[in-house]
Phi, psi and omega in degrees: 000136181292154181277149176280144182245130183267128178230115183044246182256006181252146176245125179256134180228128181253122179235115180036059172086356177248149180248136177238131180245124175244140182258130175263125183295138178280145179269121181243126177272136180235154178266134180297139181272123179253117180275133178274138177296143180297139180293129179287132178280126181281134179279136180290133174266124181267133172281154183303326183260014177297130177281132179242123181290130180229151182234132181288138172240027181245137177287135178083186183289137177238124178252133180234108177282130178281118182292324183266313185280340184067017176276157174248114180268138182236129171249123185292321183193180177306129178091348180289146179244151173206159179264131180244136180294142181308317182299327179285323175295320179297319178295319177296320180294315184291334178265005182052047183296146176297331179306320180267328188269338179285322336272161174265338173213161179243147178277129182265357183269106183296324179298320179291317180296328176296329180276343178241073186301329180292333177275329185302313182299315180296312186286325177297318180296314181290325182293333182278350184279129172242100186298322178299324179291328179298321180294340181268352183287158171299154188306313182298316179292322179298316179301314181300315182293320180298324180290334183273347185296144173299151185305319182295337183270350181292320177297322178298316179299314181300313182293319179293323180296317180296321178294318181293325177295315182293326180267002174086002181275350171235101184236011179277114180299323180296320179289320178296317177298323179297316179295315179301316182295313185285319185255008177054050179248181176226061182290341178302335179304327184281349179291128179061024175253000000 
């Protein structure tokens, strides 16, 4: 029988005219992998008088009386921003105020919303809404979007729609009928008045 010949990590063996190659596994030394624990993100501690940026999602002027600070916060119109003290937001949260839960305005501070997860879902949904863009959508898409809006924003849609009908920038009867149907309004009244 012919002898086997060693080549690096392979052994070749010839048996009656056929060659067989077997591989011997190489021994590799490895260093154990030590996973470092993920660094914990420190939560921001808010002082009672820290100003928190908020944005109105209400049509027209919105007045917010501060329960703790006794300040009166004013939002001039839809989309207007103002800073509200943390203590006043905290008071609104603890009383489950409509200002935060409908919402009438949204908190723009992501760090605070991360600490208040029950508010985050409501405010994220409301913050993404562009009511002017809804009026430009095709009727079917507009209907779907109107049904999904948070309760606090429905009044804003009604008021903005009536203003747009009166100034002529919303003249689609199908869109006006859609708003009337979904929100039980009578916006057709404003056509040609």
